[in-house]
Amino acid sequence: MNKIRSISRKLRVAFIIALIITPLLNILVWMFYDRLPDEISMTLIPHSLNLNQININPLTKTLACLAAMLQVGVIMYALNLLIKLFKNYEQNQIFTTTNVTYYRRLGYSVFLYVICDKIVEILTSIILTFQNPVGHRVMAVKFSGADLVGLGTGVVIILIAWIMNEGHRLQEEQSLTI
Amino acid sequence: MALVVNLDVMLAKRKMRSNQLAQLIGITEQNLSILKNGKVRAIRFTTLEAICKHLDCQPGDILEYVGDRLEQE
């Protein structure tokens, strides 16, 4: 039990740091987009666009950053759930209904992340090309295997929540067996 | 539940206190209280055996099936 508590505490601290860093990192990468190496900057724009098609200026950078905040918000929500979950683990509350709820919400947040990823991709492609002449404006979205992996992960987490619920029921039964 | 735990009746008959019995059968007073209040989900044979041994009674003296009577009351 002590090991669970100690690892949970370390993970909770890591998630708190990630919660603070994630939005800052999003702002910083868009703020310094021009100075980033190509390998990183290419990951920020939709895959179906190339660098010649896009307009990078303070306005488009700000709008793209705001659009990305939608996805960052989901990440922050999931991190917040993880912080609460590991705080409960620290207090030896493992098979509880609250944790089951957190697990279920985590599963749904993975689904939401995949959906937001596509929305952000569409928005970013529009934002980065809306200043182009007519006929060169792009609205792009691409579905890949990674999206299916994301959806699969969401399903697995929801299933874990269901199993945790059964675990909670068994623990309650055990505690009421004299 | 259609089963009633008559432990408090047996305790009174034997003039024994709950904490004494809890100590004798090796369970906590809190667990004995859960048992007395009928909130218990299951009872181990070892616990029942220990209760019967120390109260000098039969399982039927502790547990009573009341059927629908309790719900009607």
PDB file of C-alpha atoms in Angstrom, chain B residues 3-66:
ATOM      1  CA  LEU B   3     -33.639 -12.646   7.500  1.00  0.00           C
ATOM      2  CA  VAL B   4     -33.496 -11.088  10.965  1.00  0.00           C
ATOM      3  CA  VAL B   5     -30.440 -11.225  13.223  1.00  0.00           C
ATOM      4  CA  ASN B   6     -31.519 -11.782  16.822  1.00  0.00           C
ATOM      5  CA  LEU B   7     -28.067 -11.342  18.272  1.00  0.00           C
ATOM      6  CA  ASP B   8     -29.082  -8.597  20.708  1.00  0.00           C
ATOM      7  CA  VAL B   9     -31.808 -10.876  22.123  1.00  0.00           C
ATOM      8  CA  MET B  10     -29.287 -13.677  22.712  1.00  0.00           C
ATOM      9  CA  LEU B  11     -26.808 -11.222  24.214  1.00  0.00           C
ATOM     10  CA  ALA B  12     -29.490 -10.039  26.653  1.00  0.00           C
ATOM     11  CA  LYS B  13     -30.435 -13.644  27.532  1.00  0.00           C
ATOM     12  CA  ARG B  14     -26.812 -14.511  28.242  1.00  0.00           C
ATOM     13  CA  LYS B  15     -26.249 -11.162  29.997  1.00  0.00           C
ATOM     14  CA  MET B  16     -23.239 -10.484  27.829  1.00  0.00           C
ATOM     15  CA  ARG B  17     -22.098  -7.147  26.411  1.00  0.00           C
ATOM     16  CA  SER B  18     -21.380  -6.592  22.711  1.00  0.00           C
ATOM     17  CA  ASN B  19     -17.761  -5.649  23.300  1.00  0.00           C
ATOM     18  CA  GLN B  20     -17.218  -8.834  25.336  1.00  0.00           C
ATOM     19  CA  LEU B  21     -18.591 -11.013  22.554  1.00  0.00           C
ATOM     20  CA  ALA B  22     -16.630  -9.122  19.911  1.00  0.00           C
ATOM     21  CA  GLN B  23     -13.455  -9.758  21.871  1.00  0.00           C
ATOM     22  CA  LEU B  24     -14.289 -13.443  22.389  1.00  0.00           C
ATOM     23  CA  ILE B  25     -15.004 -14.174  18.735  1.00  0.00           C
ATOM     24  CA  GLY B  26     -12.182 -11.978  17.458  1.00  0.00           C
ATOM     25  CA  ILE B  27     -14.053  -9.345  15.433  1.00  0.00           C
ATOM     26  CA  THR B  28     -14.270  -5.607  15.915  1.00  0.00           C
ATOM     27  CA  GLU B  29     -17.145  -3.979  17.804  1.00  0.00           C
ATOM     28  CA  GLN B  30     -17.947  -2.073  14.635  1.00  0.00           C
ATOM     29  CA  ASN B  31     -18.383  -5.325  12.688  1.00  0.00           C
ATOM     30  CA  LEU B  32     -20.486  -6.808  15.480  1.00  0.00           C
ATOM     31  CA  SER B  33     -22.651  -3.705  15.366  1.00  0.00           C
ATOM     32  CA  ILE B  34     -23.121  -4.160  11.579  1.00  0.00           C
ATOM     33  CA  LEU B  35     -24.163  -7.746  12.301  1.00  0.00           C
ATOM     34  CA  LYS B  36     -26.595  -6.715  15.061  1.00  0.00           C
ATOM     35  CA  ASN B  37     -28.181  -4.018  12.932  1.00  0.00           C
ATOM     36  CA  GLY B  38     -28.814  -6.481  10.112  1.00  0.00           C
ATOM     37  CA  LYS B  39     -26.759  -4.429   7.635  1.00  0.00           C
ATOM     38  CA  VAL B  40     -24.517  -7.406   7.053  1.00  0.00           C
ATOM     39  CA  ARG B  41     -24.387  -8.892   3.521  1.00  0.00           C
ATOM     40  CA  ALA B  42     -22.936 -12.289   4.525  1.00  0.00           C
ATOM     41  CA  ILE B  43     -21.760 -14.143   7.621  1.00  0.00           C
ATOM     42  CA  ARG B  44     -18.820 -16.548   7.695  1.00  0.00           C
ATOM     43  CA  PHE B  45     -19.400 -20.022   9.131  1.00  0.00           C
ATOM     44  CA  THR B  46     -16.398 -19.467  11.419  1.00  0.00           C
ATOM     45  CA  THR B  47     -18.005 -16.304  12.843  1.00  0.00           C
ATOM     46  CA  LEU B  48     -21.362 -18.038  13.305  1.00  0.00           C
ATOM     47  CA  GLU B  49     -19.649 -21.002  14.937  1.00  0.00           C
ATOM     48  CA  ALA B  50     -17.764 -18.721  17.339  1.00  0.00           C
ATOM     49  CA  ILE B  51     -20.949 -16.811  18.244  1.00  0.00           C
ATOM     50  CA  CYS B  52     -22.847 -20.066  18.898  1.00  0.00           C
ATOM     51  CA  LYS B  53     -19.937 -21.397  20.973  1.00  0.00           C
ATOM     52  CA  HIS B  54     -19.662 -18.341  23.212  1.00  0.00           C
ATOM     53  CA  LEU B  55     -23.408 -17.706  23.553  1.00  0.00           C
ATOM     54  CA  ASP B  56     -24.114 -21.428  23.906  1.00  0.00           C
ATOM     55  CA  CYS B  57     -26.873 -21.390  21.335  1.00  0.00           C
ATOM     56  CA  GLN B  58     -27.862 -22.668  17.875  1.00  0.00           C
ATOM     57  CA  PRO B  59     -27.569 -20.725  14.569  1.00  0.00           C
ATOM     58  CA  GLY B  60     -31.383 -20.648  14.518  1.00  0.00           C
ATOM     59  CA  ASP B  61     -31.360 -18.665  17.757  1.00  0.00           C
ATOM     60  CA  ILE B  62     -29.331 -15.967  16.037  1.00  0.00           C
ATOM     61  CA  LEU B  63     -30.886 -15.987  12.565  1.00  0.00           C
ATOM     62  CA  GLU B  64     -34.596 -16.008  11.876  1.00  0.00           C
ATOM     63  CA  TYR B  65     -36.371 -16.160   8.542  1.00  0.00           C
ATOM     64  CA  VAL B  66     -39.408 -13.869   8.627  1.00  0.00           C
TER      65      VAL B  66
END
